[in-house]
Amino acid sequence: MFSALRFLRRFCSFLLLSYFVTFSAISLATPTQSNTLSISNAFEFNSIDPSKYGHVYTRMQILETLLNVDEKGNLVAALAKSWQVMDEAKRWRLTLREDVRFHDGALMDAQAVVNSLNIAREKHGVLRKAPVKSIQVIDTNTVEITLTRPYVILGAVLAHYSTGILEPGSYNQEGEVIVLSGTGPYQLYQYAPPHKLVVKKFDNYWGKKASIPYASYLTGHRAESRTMQARSGQADIVFGLNPASLPLLKRLPTLTVHSNPIPRTIALKLNSTHEFLKEIEARQALSLAINRSGIAKGVLRIPGAQAEQLLPASMADWYLTDVSESADSLAQAEKLLASIGWKKNAQGTLEREGKAFELTLITYADRPELTVVATALQDQWKALGVKLTINITNSSAIPAGHHDGSLEVALMARNYGFIANPLGVILSDFNQSGGGDWGAMNWHNDDMQGLLNKLEQTTDTQAFHRLSQQVARLIYQERPMIPVSYYVQQTAVNKRVKGFRFDPFERSFFLNEMEFVK
Amino acid sequence: MKDILLKRLLQLLAVVWGVGTLTFILMRALPGDMAYRIAASRYGHDNVDAQAATLVREELGLDANPFLLYINWLFDLLQFKLGDSLVSGTPVIDSVQHMLGYSVLLAVTGLFISILIAIPLGLLSAWKGNPIDNAVMAFSSVVRAMPVFVIGVIFLMLFALHWNWFPVAGFGTPAHLVLPALTLALSLAAVSNRVVKSSAQRVFKSSFYTFAQVKGLSKWRTFHRHGIRNIALPVVAFFGIQLISMIEGIVMIESLFSWPGIGHGLAHAIFARDIPVIQGAALIMGVLFVLLNTLIDLLCYWIDPRAGDVKGERA
């Protein structure tokens, strides 16, 4: 028995020793709560490659791009202090800042920039899709990009996270990123994928230097956990709050809650050659039967977020000001369907030529709100006489279903600010093959293709506005996609932090502009 | 003892081959295009499209003959290579080591606290009889009936929000470990205290125990000399099972407390069809399963060497 006790004693000592060794090492290396701005967000990261998780590193301000965009989507200088668009947007010349250092101390020059851009071109991303002919060094501080055809959104492409500039030594011979040596006001300090990232301020930053020594990013998968992190003060900035928790958080004297609209829309993608969806009237009727205000208020709990158009009002070029939600829309929807031969049977389901109006909708669970919105749509379309089956799957089933033709209807959250100029997303979502992986499907409209071709080459802002309004109207009238609701980013910020501002394009957390209240 | 170790070694080899092969077959048998799944996890759902899927397919040679891929995997395994993650490109062994380290830390701490709760409660229930037993039984039933997620939320409300003693989520300091470990411990102790109670009651009511008291030993001395070892045998075996199931199955706790454990990592790898990570994690967990079982067997053998003798005689 004594040997048993001895064993227990030794085991306990071993356990205590292991704790001490493990945690004393971690504690010493970890920045403290008083010098660290802690951020909690829902999304994980698994790689330091900008083509994969660059959005995390631009937000944490490790990685910077040649150009930036302001909150209205206008291009502004970043690592390039100026740029010239020549030969009808076929040649772009960028002049680099002269005093920019990478985190390892090396000076940024045109060679480093060309190296990063050429590597980005080889990988999946927006630069690979651009009609780039060559990227050349003109002199130490000048880079020139030549295109095979005019491409006005190249500026927005150069502001995309996947085109971030890294020091040449950050890549191995195969172009894989092995070290994240960027130019931002913060440098990578601790990298523990997929949950935790800590950055440390970079004293040799070329622009506004950070005042907060460290910032950490922690993935909190559950909205409940993130809400509690905000309440307890463990996290200074918490993104992606559940709207149901907002009234409580707003009452807390330690927090400020920010609600910012973002250019992401919950929308339905329809297969326009499906035998029930090929008529414009059918798509219009399905759109009319959606009670958007009800979904925004009762399901998403964001009153006013209902979306009649794909792009939000903040993207003025693409937003029609003369469109409003129609009254008595269910009756109108029924009338439209009756006009193309649909009649309700004894069970209340629409029928035409002996076939019931039945559709299968796919959506994905990465964004939990989509599942709930799908069930609301199921109920609302049932009132119209349309039977909807819902399949919850992986997000990749949408592009896969688009290509193999099996997709009927998909519900998704589309980010129209993925490239700062929405034309980039519109071009890929409504291209000449009848749509795009995350856009229309088998929707062919000659006017649309003509308009998009012109838009790609239009540098004049008034002409651009006129053309994009025509595109928005075509999408609104023919409904190859049906918008449901806009997103609003709900953020809680602890009052010990001042200087917080939200980037609607979600490119930066602006950490270097924030400071702790003394 | 040699028999136990030899048998376990053979089991270990069978588990390594069996788990790896089964995972390989099952993951490839799942519906849906692997290239799209991997691309979605690599680039995020805003950025997954046919081009990304084609790139992934070409880079990883997903169109290659599955049998050849399987042979390659087996050949790598013989060289102790687990390959690289299809999503992040990092070596599988690094991710598994990172995740498993945190899972083991949480599981061992949780189990240790649960032992501290379960043994006194179980013994007290068996010793004092009905009034205490009923109360402990009611408490155990309530705790066990609650999803572990709810216990976690209650602890968070009390210790993280009301008193602000511990952080809500995260990892890296001892304070981060307290609430997930306590949640786990309470949920485990709700069952294990019943096992302790029933084992103790069996011993207390046995004739050898009564005889020890009749021959004049004090209560403590009887318990010390004849109780502990006899009670310990089934209890140790049960704690062993709990430890093993915990390492694989504490996804909810890991998710609630943002703890980077293997349960959560494995779930994400399955969604992403990251086959090398799934195979590597399943394989290491299989090995761990055999090793922990061996350890429990040895511990039981040490507590009661007669079991080994009987087996030896039979052999």
PDB file of N, CA and C in Angstrom, chain B residues 95-162:
ATOM      1  N   SER B  95       0.971  19.293 -36.892  1.00  0.00           N
ATOM      2  CA  SER B  95      -0.390  19.674 -36.468  1.00  0.00           C
ATOM      3  C   SER B  95      -0.918  18.695 -35.440  1.00  0.00           C
ATOM      4  N   VAL B  96      -0.685  17.401 -35.671  1.00  0.00           N
ATOM      5  CA  VAL B  96      -1.222  16.402 -34.741  1.00  0.00           C
ATOM      6  C   VAL B  96      -0.559  16.563 -33.374  1.00  0.00           C
ATOM      7  N   GLN B  97       0.739  16.804 -33.396  1.00  0.00           N
ATOM      8  CA  GLN B  97       1.469  16.991 -32.134  1.00  0.00           C
ATOM      9  C   GLN B  97       0.894  18.178 -31.355  1.00  0.00           C
ATOM     10  N   HIS B  98       0.664  19.269 -32.075  1.00  0.00           N
ATOM     11  CA  HIS B  98       0.127  20.489 -31.457  1.00  0.00           C
ATOM     12  C   HIS B  98      -1.253  20.220 -30.847  1.00  0.00           C
ATOM     13  N   MET B  99      -2.130  19.583 -31.655  1.00  0.00           N
ATOM     14  CA  MET B  99      -3.507  19.367 -31.198  1.00  0.00           C
ATOM     15  C   MET B  99      -3.564  18.318 -30.092  1.00  0.00           C
ATOM     16  N   LEU B 100      -2.814  17.231 -30.313  1.00  0.00           N
ATOM     17  CA  LEU B 100      -2.870  16.137 -29.346  1.00  0.00           C
ATOM     18  C   LEU B 100      -2.285  16.572 -27.995  1.00  0.00           C
ATOM     19  N   GLY B 101      -1.234  17.392 -28.059  1.00  0.00           N
ATOM     20  CA  GLY B 101      -0.607  17.887 -26.829  1.00  0.00           C
ATOM     21  C   GLY B 101      -1.646  18.591 -25.965  1.00  0.00           C
ATOM     22  N   TYR B 102      -2.436  19.469 -26.610  1.00  0.00           N
ATOM     23  CA  TYR B 102      -3.451  20.215 -25.859  1.00  0.00           C
ATOM     24  C   TYR B 102      -4.585  19.293 -25.396  1.00  0.00           C
ATOM     25  N   SER B 103      -4.944  18.316 -26.219  1.00  0.00           N
ATOM     26  CA  SER B 103      -6.015  17.394 -25.820  1.00  0.00           C
ATOM     27  C   SER B 103      -5.594  16.556 -24.623  1.00  0.00           C
ATOM     28  N   VAL B 104      -4.353  16.064 -24.666  1.00  0.00           N
ATOM     29  CA  VAL B 104      -3.880  15.230 -23.562  1.00  0.00           C
ATOM     30  C   VAL B 104      -3.800  16.061 -22.282  1.00  0.00           C
ATOM     31  N   LEU B 105      -3.308  17.303 -22.418  1.00  0.00           N
ATOM     32  CA  LEU B 105      -3.207  18.171 -21.249  1.00  0.00           C
ATOM     33  C   LEU B 105      -4.584  18.380 -20.613  1.00  0.00           C
ATOM     34  N   LEU B 106      -5.575  18.667 -21.470  1.00  0.00           N
ATOM     35  CA  LEU B 106      -6.928  18.902 -20.965  1.00  0.00           C
ATOM     36  C   LEU B 106      -7.515  17.611 -20.392  1.00  0.00           C
ATOM     37  N   ALA B 107      -7.323  16.501 -21.101  1.00  0.00           N
ATOM     38  CA  ALA B 107      -7.921  15.232 -20.666  1.00  0.00           C
ATOM     39  C   ALA B 107      -7.310  14.770 -19.342  1.00  0.00           C
ATOM     40  N   VAL B 108      -5.985  14.850 -19.239  1.00  0.00           N
ATOM     41  CA  VAL B 108      -5.332  14.377 -18.000  1.00  0.00           C
ATOM     42  C   VAL B 108      -5.724  15.272 -16.822  1.00  0.00           C
ATOM     43  N   THR B 109      -5.750  16.584 -17.053  1.00  0.00           N
ATOM     44  CA  THR B 109      -6.139  17.488 -15.966  1.00  0.00           C
ATOM     45  C   THR B 109      -7.584  17.239 -15.564  1.00  0.00           C
ATOM     46  N   GLY B 110      -8.460  17.117 -16.572  1.00  0.00           N
ATOM     47  CA  GLY B 110      -9.876  16.870 -16.296  1.00  0.00           C
ATOM     48  C   GLY B 110     -10.053  15.576 -15.517  1.00  0.00           C
ATOM     49  N   LEU B 111      -9.341  14.552 -15.944  1.00  0.00           N
ATOM     50  CA  LEU B 111      -9.467  13.250 -15.282  1.00  0.00           C
ATOM     51  C   LEU B 111      -8.952  13.333 -13.841  1.00  0.00           C
ATOM     52  N   PHE B 112      -7.834  14.049 -13.669  1.00  0.00           N
ATOM     53  CA  PHE B 112      -7.241  14.176 -12.342  1.00  0.00           C
ATOM     54  C   PHE B 112      -8.226  14.871 -11.379  1.00  0.00           C
ATOM     55  N   ILE B 113      -8.828  15.955 -11.848  1.00  0.00           N
ATOM     56  CA  ILE B 113      -9.804  16.662 -10.990  1.00  0.00           C
ATOM     57  C   ILE B 113     -11.020  15.764 -10.749  1.00  0.00           C
ATOM     58  N   SER B 114     -11.429  15.032 -11.793  1.00  0.00           N
ATOM     59  CA  SER B 114     -12.606  14.169 -11.623  1.00  0.00           C
ATOM     60  C   SER B 114     -12.333  13.075 -10.594  1.00  0.00           C
ATOM     61  N   ILE B 115     -11.076  12.600 -10.556  1.00  0.00           N
ATOM     62  CA  ILE B 115     -10.727  11.579  -9.552  1.00  0.00           C
ATOM     63  C   ILE B 115     -10.844  12.187  -8.153  1.00  0.00           C
ATOM     64  N   LEU B 116     -10.368  13.441  -8.049  1.00  0.00           N
ATOM     65  CA  LEU B 116     -10.436  14.111  -6.745  1.00  0.00           C
ATOM     66  C   LEU B 116     -11.888  14.297  -6.284  1.00  0.00           C
ATOM     67  N   ILE B 117     -12.789  14.429  -7.242  1.00  0.00           N
ATOM     68  CA  ILE B 117     -14.213  14.597  -6.878  1.00  0.00           C
ATOM     69  C   ILE B 117     -14.870  13.233  -6.672  1.00  0.00           C
ATOM     70  N   ALA B 118     -14.615  12.307  -7.613  1.00  0.00           N
ATOM     71  CA  ALA B 118     -15.377  11.053  -7.647  1.00  0.00           C
ATOM     72  C   ALA B 118     -15.041  10.116  -6.491  1.00  0.00           C
ATOM     73  N   ILE B 119     -13.757   9.992  -6.152  1.00  0.00           N
ATOM     74  CA  ILE B 119     -13.387   8.999  -5.125  1.00  0.00           C
ATOM     75  C   ILE B 119     -13.998   9.350  -3.760  1.00  0.00           C
ATOM     76  N   PRO B 120     -13.806  10.580  -3.251  1.00  0.00           N
ATOM     77  CA  PRO B 120     -14.448  10.869  -1.951  1.00  0.00           C
ATOM     78  C   PRO B 120     -15.974  10.736  -1.996  1.00  0.00           C
ATOM     79  N   LEU B 121     -16.577  11.235  -3.085  1.00  0.00           N
ATOM     80  CA  LEU B 121     -18.046  11.171  -3.175  1.00  0.00           C
ATOM     81  C   LEU B 121     -18.534   9.726  -3.225  1.00  0.00           C
ATOM     82  N   GLY B 122     -17.857   8.903  -4.022  1.00  0.00           N
ATOM     83  CA  GLY B 122     -18.242   7.494  -4.185  1.00  0.00           C
ATOM     84  C   GLY B 122     -18.089   6.730  -2.873  1.00  0.00           C
ATOM     85  N   LEU B 123     -16.951   6.953  -2.214  1.00  0.00           N
ATOM     86  CA  LEU B 123     -16.700   6.248  -0.953  1.00  0.00           C
ATOM     87  C   LEU B 123     -17.705   6.668   0.113  1.00  0.00           C
ATOM     88  N   LEU B 124     -17.963   7.977   0.149  1.00  0.00           N
ATOM     89  CA  LEU B 124     -18.910   8.511   1.132  1.00  0.00           C
ATOM     90  C   LEU B 124     -20.300   7.912   0.914  1.00  0.00           C
ATOM     91  N   SER B 125     -20.695   7.814  -0.351  1.00  0.00           N
ATOM     92  CA  SER B 125     -22.007   7.240  -0.668  1.00  0.00           C
ATOM     93  C   SER B 125     -22.084   5.788  -0.217  1.00  0.00           C
ATOM     94  N   ALA B 126     -20.999   5.052  -0.460  1.00  0.00           N
ATOM     95  CA  ALA B 126     -21.004   3.623  -0.109  1.00  0.00           C
ATOM     96  C   ALA B 126     -20.940   3.439   1.400  1.00  0.00           C
ATOM     97  N   TRP B 127     -20.212   4.328   2.082  1.00  0.00           N
ATOM     98  CA  TRP B 127     -19.973   4.202   3.518  1.00  0.00           C
ATOM     99  C   TRP B 127     -21.193   4.597   4.333  1.00  0.00           C
ATOM    100  N   LYS B 128     -21.735   5.763   3.976  1.00  0.00           N
ATOM    101  CA  LYS B 128     -22.787   6.330   4.825  1.00  0.00           C
ATOM    102  C   LYS B 128     -24.183   5.829   4.454  1.00  0.00           C
ATOM    103  N   GLY B 129     -24.305   5.200   3.293  1.00  0.00           N
ATOM    104  CA  GLY B 129     -25.616   4.647   2.928  1.00  0.00           C
ATOM    105  C   GLY B 129     -26.576   5.663   2.370  1.00  0.00           C
ATOM    106  N   ASN B 130     -27.855   5.376   2.499  1.00  0.00           N
ATOM    107  CA  ASN B 130     -28.899   6.033   1.731  1.00  0.00           C
ATOM    108  C   ASN B 130     -28.971   7.554   1.667  1.00  0.00           C
ATOM    109  N   PRO B 131     -29.009   8.274   2.830  1.00  0.00           N
ATOM    110  CA  PRO B 131     -29.264   9.717   2.713  1.00  0.00           C
ATOM    111  C   PRO B 131     -28.246  10.416   1.796  1.00  0.00           C
ATOM    112  N   ILE B 132     -26.965  10.162   2.028  1.00  0.00           N
ATOM    113  CA  ILE B 132     -25.940  10.817   1.211  1.00  0.00           C
ATOM    114  C   ILE B 132     -25.954  10.241  -0.201  1.00  0.00           C
ATOM    115  N   ASP B 133     -26.115   8.922  -0.274  1.00  0.00           N
ATOM    116  CA  ASP B 133     -26.119   8.280  -1.585  1.00  0.00           C
ATOM    117  C   ASP B 133     -27.213   8.865  -2.479  1.00  0.00           C
ATOM    118  N   ASN B 134     -28.402   9.055  -1.896  1.00  0.00           N
ATOM    119  CA  ASN B 134     -29.511   9.603  -2.688  1.00  0.00           C
ATOM    120  C   ASN B 134     -29.187  10.999  -3.211  1.00  0.00           C
ATOM    121  N   ALA B 135     -28.598  11.813  -2.320  1.00  0.00           N
ATOM    122  CA  ALA B 135     -28.260  13.187  -2.721  1.00  0.00           C
ATOM    123  C   ALA B 135     -27.211  13.167  -3.834  1.00  0.00           C
ATOM    124  N   VAL B 136     -26.176  12.329  -3.663  1.00  0.00           N
ATOM    125  CA  VAL B 136     -25.112  12.260  -4.681  1.00  0.00           C
ATOM    126  C   VAL B 136     -25.673  11.708  -5.988  1.00  0.00           C
ATOM    127  N   MET B 137     -26.569  10.715  -5.856  1.00  0.00           N
ATOM    128  CA  MET B 137     -27.192  10.120  -7.039  1.00  0.00           C
ATOM    129  C   MET B 137     -27.981  11.184  -7.815  1.00  0.00           C
ATOM    130  N   ALA B 138     -28.748  11.994  -7.060  1.00  0.00           N
ATOM    131  CA  ALA B 138     -29.551  13.039  -7.703  1.00  0.00           C
ATOM    132  C   ALA B 138     -28.630  14.030  -8.406  1.00  0.00           C
ATOM    133  N   PHE B 139     -27.558  14.438  -7.724  1.00  0.00           N
ATOM    134  CA  PHE B 139     -26.610  15.394  -8.288  1.00  0.00           C
ATOM    135  C   PHE B 139     -25.972  14.814  -9.562  1.00  0.00           C
ATOM    136  N   SER B 140     -25.566  13.535  -9.457  1.00  0.00           N
ATOM    137  CA  SER B 140     -24.920  12.885 -10.609  1.00  0.00           C
ATOM    138  C   SER B 140     -25.879  12.815 -11.792  1.00  0.00           C
ATOM    139  N   SER B 141     -27.139  12.483 -11.519  1.00  0.00           N
ATOM    140  CA  SER B 141     -28.111  12.363 -12.612  1.00  0.00           C
ATOM    141  C   SER B 141     -28.318  13.705 -13.299  1.00  0.00           C
ATOM    142  N   VAL B 142     -28.438  14.754 -12.474  1.00  0.00           N
ATOM    143  CA  VAL B 142     -28.666  16.087 -13.062  1.00  0.00           C
ATOM    144  C   VAL B 142     -27.478  16.486 -13.929  1.00  0.00           C
ATOM    145  N   VAL B 143     -26.270  16.314 -13.394  1.00  0.00           N
ATOM    146  CA  VAL B 143     -25.070  16.714 -14.140  1.00  0.00           C
ATOM    147  C   VAL B 143     -24.947  15.894 -15.421  1.00  0.00           C
ATOM    148  N   ARG B 144     -25.179  14.603 -15.303  1.00  0.00           N
ATOM    149  CA  ARG B 144     -25.024  13.726 -16.467  1.00  0.00           C
ATOM    150  C   ARG B 144     -26.089  14.015 -17.524  1.00  0.00           C
ATOM    151  N   ALA B 145     -27.270  14.405 -17.064  1.00  0.00           N
ATOM    152  CA  ALA B 145     -28.359  14.664 -18.008  1.00  0.00           C
ATOM    153  C   ALA B 145     -28.127  15.954 -18.793  1.00  0.00           C
ATOM    154  N   MET B 146     -27.299  16.845 -18.220  1.00  0.00           N
ATOM    155  CA  MET B 146     -27.047  18.117 -18.912  1.00  0.00           C
ATOM    156  C   MET B 146     -25.975  17.911 -19.969  1.00  0.00           C
ATOM    157  N   PRO B 147     -26.152  18.496 -21.164  1.00  0.00           N
ATOM    158  CA  PRO B 147     -25.058  18.416 -22.135  1.00  0.00           C
ATOM    159  C   PRO B 147     -23.829  19.132 -21.548  1.00  0.00           C
ATOM    160  N   VAL B 148     -22.657  18.627 -21.863  1.00  0.00           N
ATOM    161  CA  VAL B 148     -21.438  19.181 -21.287  1.00  0.00           C
ATOM    162  C   VAL B 148     -21.300  20.669 -21.635  1.00  0.00           C
ATOM    163  N   PHE B 149     -21.887  21.045 -22.770  1.00  0.00           N
ATOM    164  CA  PHE B 149     -21.882  22.429 -23.215  1.00  0.00           C
ATOM    165  C   PHE B 149     -22.574  23.342 -22.183  1.00  0.00           C
ATOM    166  N   VAL B 150     -23.686  22.838 -21.623  1.00  0.00           N
ATOM    167  CA  VAL B 150     -24.438  23.642 -20.651  1.00  0.00           C
ATOM    168  C   VAL B 150     -23.633  23.829 -19.358  1.00  0.00           C
ATOM    169  N   ILE B 151     -22.969  22.744 -18.933  1.00  0.00           N
ATOM    170  CA  ILE B 151     -22.129  22.853 -17.726  1.00  0.00           C
ATOM    171  C   ILE B 151     -21.058  23.917 -17.970  1.00  0.00           C
ATOM    172  N   GLY B 152     -20.477  23.884 -19.163  1.00  0.00           N
ATOM    173  CA  GLY B 152     -19.439  24.861 -19.516  1.00  0.00           C
ATOM    174  C   GLY B 152     -19.977  26.278 -19.449  1.00  0.00           C
ATOM    175  N   VAL B 153     -21.159  26.485 -20.010  1.00  0.00           N
ATOM    176  CA  VAL B 153     -21.737  27.830 -20.017  1.00  0.00           C
ATOM    177  C   VAL B 153     -22.014  28.299 -18.587  1.00  0.00           C
ATOM    178  N   ILE B 154     -22.509  27.384 -17.729  1.00  0.00           N
ATOM    179  CA  ILE B 154     -22.777  27.762 -16.329  1.00  0.00           C
ATOM    180  C   ILE B 154     -21.467  28.209 -15.657  1.00  0.00           C
ATOM    181  N   PHE B 155     -20.408  27.422 -15.845  1.00  0.00           N
ATOM    182  CA  PHE B 155     -19.108  27.795 -15.271  1.00  0.00           C
ATOM    183  C   PHE B 155     -18.621  29.139 -15.805  1.00  0.00           C
ATOM    184  N   LEU B 156     -18.844  29.335 -17.097  1.00  0.00           N
ATOM    185  CA  LEU B 156     -18.408  30.605 -17.696  1.00  0.00           C
ATOM    186  C   LEU B 156     -19.152  31.785 -17.072  1.00  0.00           C
ATOM    187  N   MET B 157     -20.480  31.582 -16.897  1.00  0.00           N
ATOM    188  CA  MET B 157     -21.287  32.664 -16.307  1.00  0.00           C
ATOM    189  C   MET B 157     -20.792  33.000 -14.905  1.00  0.00           C
ATOM    190  N   LEU B 158     -20.495  31.940 -14.146  1.00  0.00           N
ATOM    191  CA  LEU B 158     -20.102  32.166 -12.754  1.00  0.00           C
ATOM    192  C   LEU B 158     -18.670  32.668 -12.636  1.00  0.00           C
ATOM    193  N   PHE B 159     -17.741  31.848 -13.155  1.00  0.00           N
ATOM    194  CA  PHE B 159     -16.326  32.117 -12.885  1.00  0.00           C
ATOM    195  C   PHE B 159     -15.677  33.130 -13.834  1.00  0.00           C
ATOM    196  N   ALA B 160     -16.242  33.251 -15.035  1.00  0.00           N
ATOM    197  CA  ALA B 160     -15.619  34.181 -15.975  1.00  0.00           C
ATOM    198  C   ALA B 160     -16.352  35.518 -16.007  1.00  0.00           C
ATOM    199  N   LEU B 161     -17.709  35.473 -15.927  1.00  0.00           N
ATOM    200  CA  LEU B 161     -18.445  36.731 -16.050  1.00  0.00           C
ATOM    201  C   LEU B 161     -18.747  37.354 -14.694  1.00  0.00           C
ATOM    202  N   HIS B 162     -19.293  36.529 -13.767  1.00  0.00           N
ATOM    203  CA  HIS B 162     -19.710  37.103 -12.494  1.00  0.00           C
ATOM    204  C   HIS B 162     -18.518  37.487 -11.625  1.00  0.00           C
TER     205      HIS B 162
END
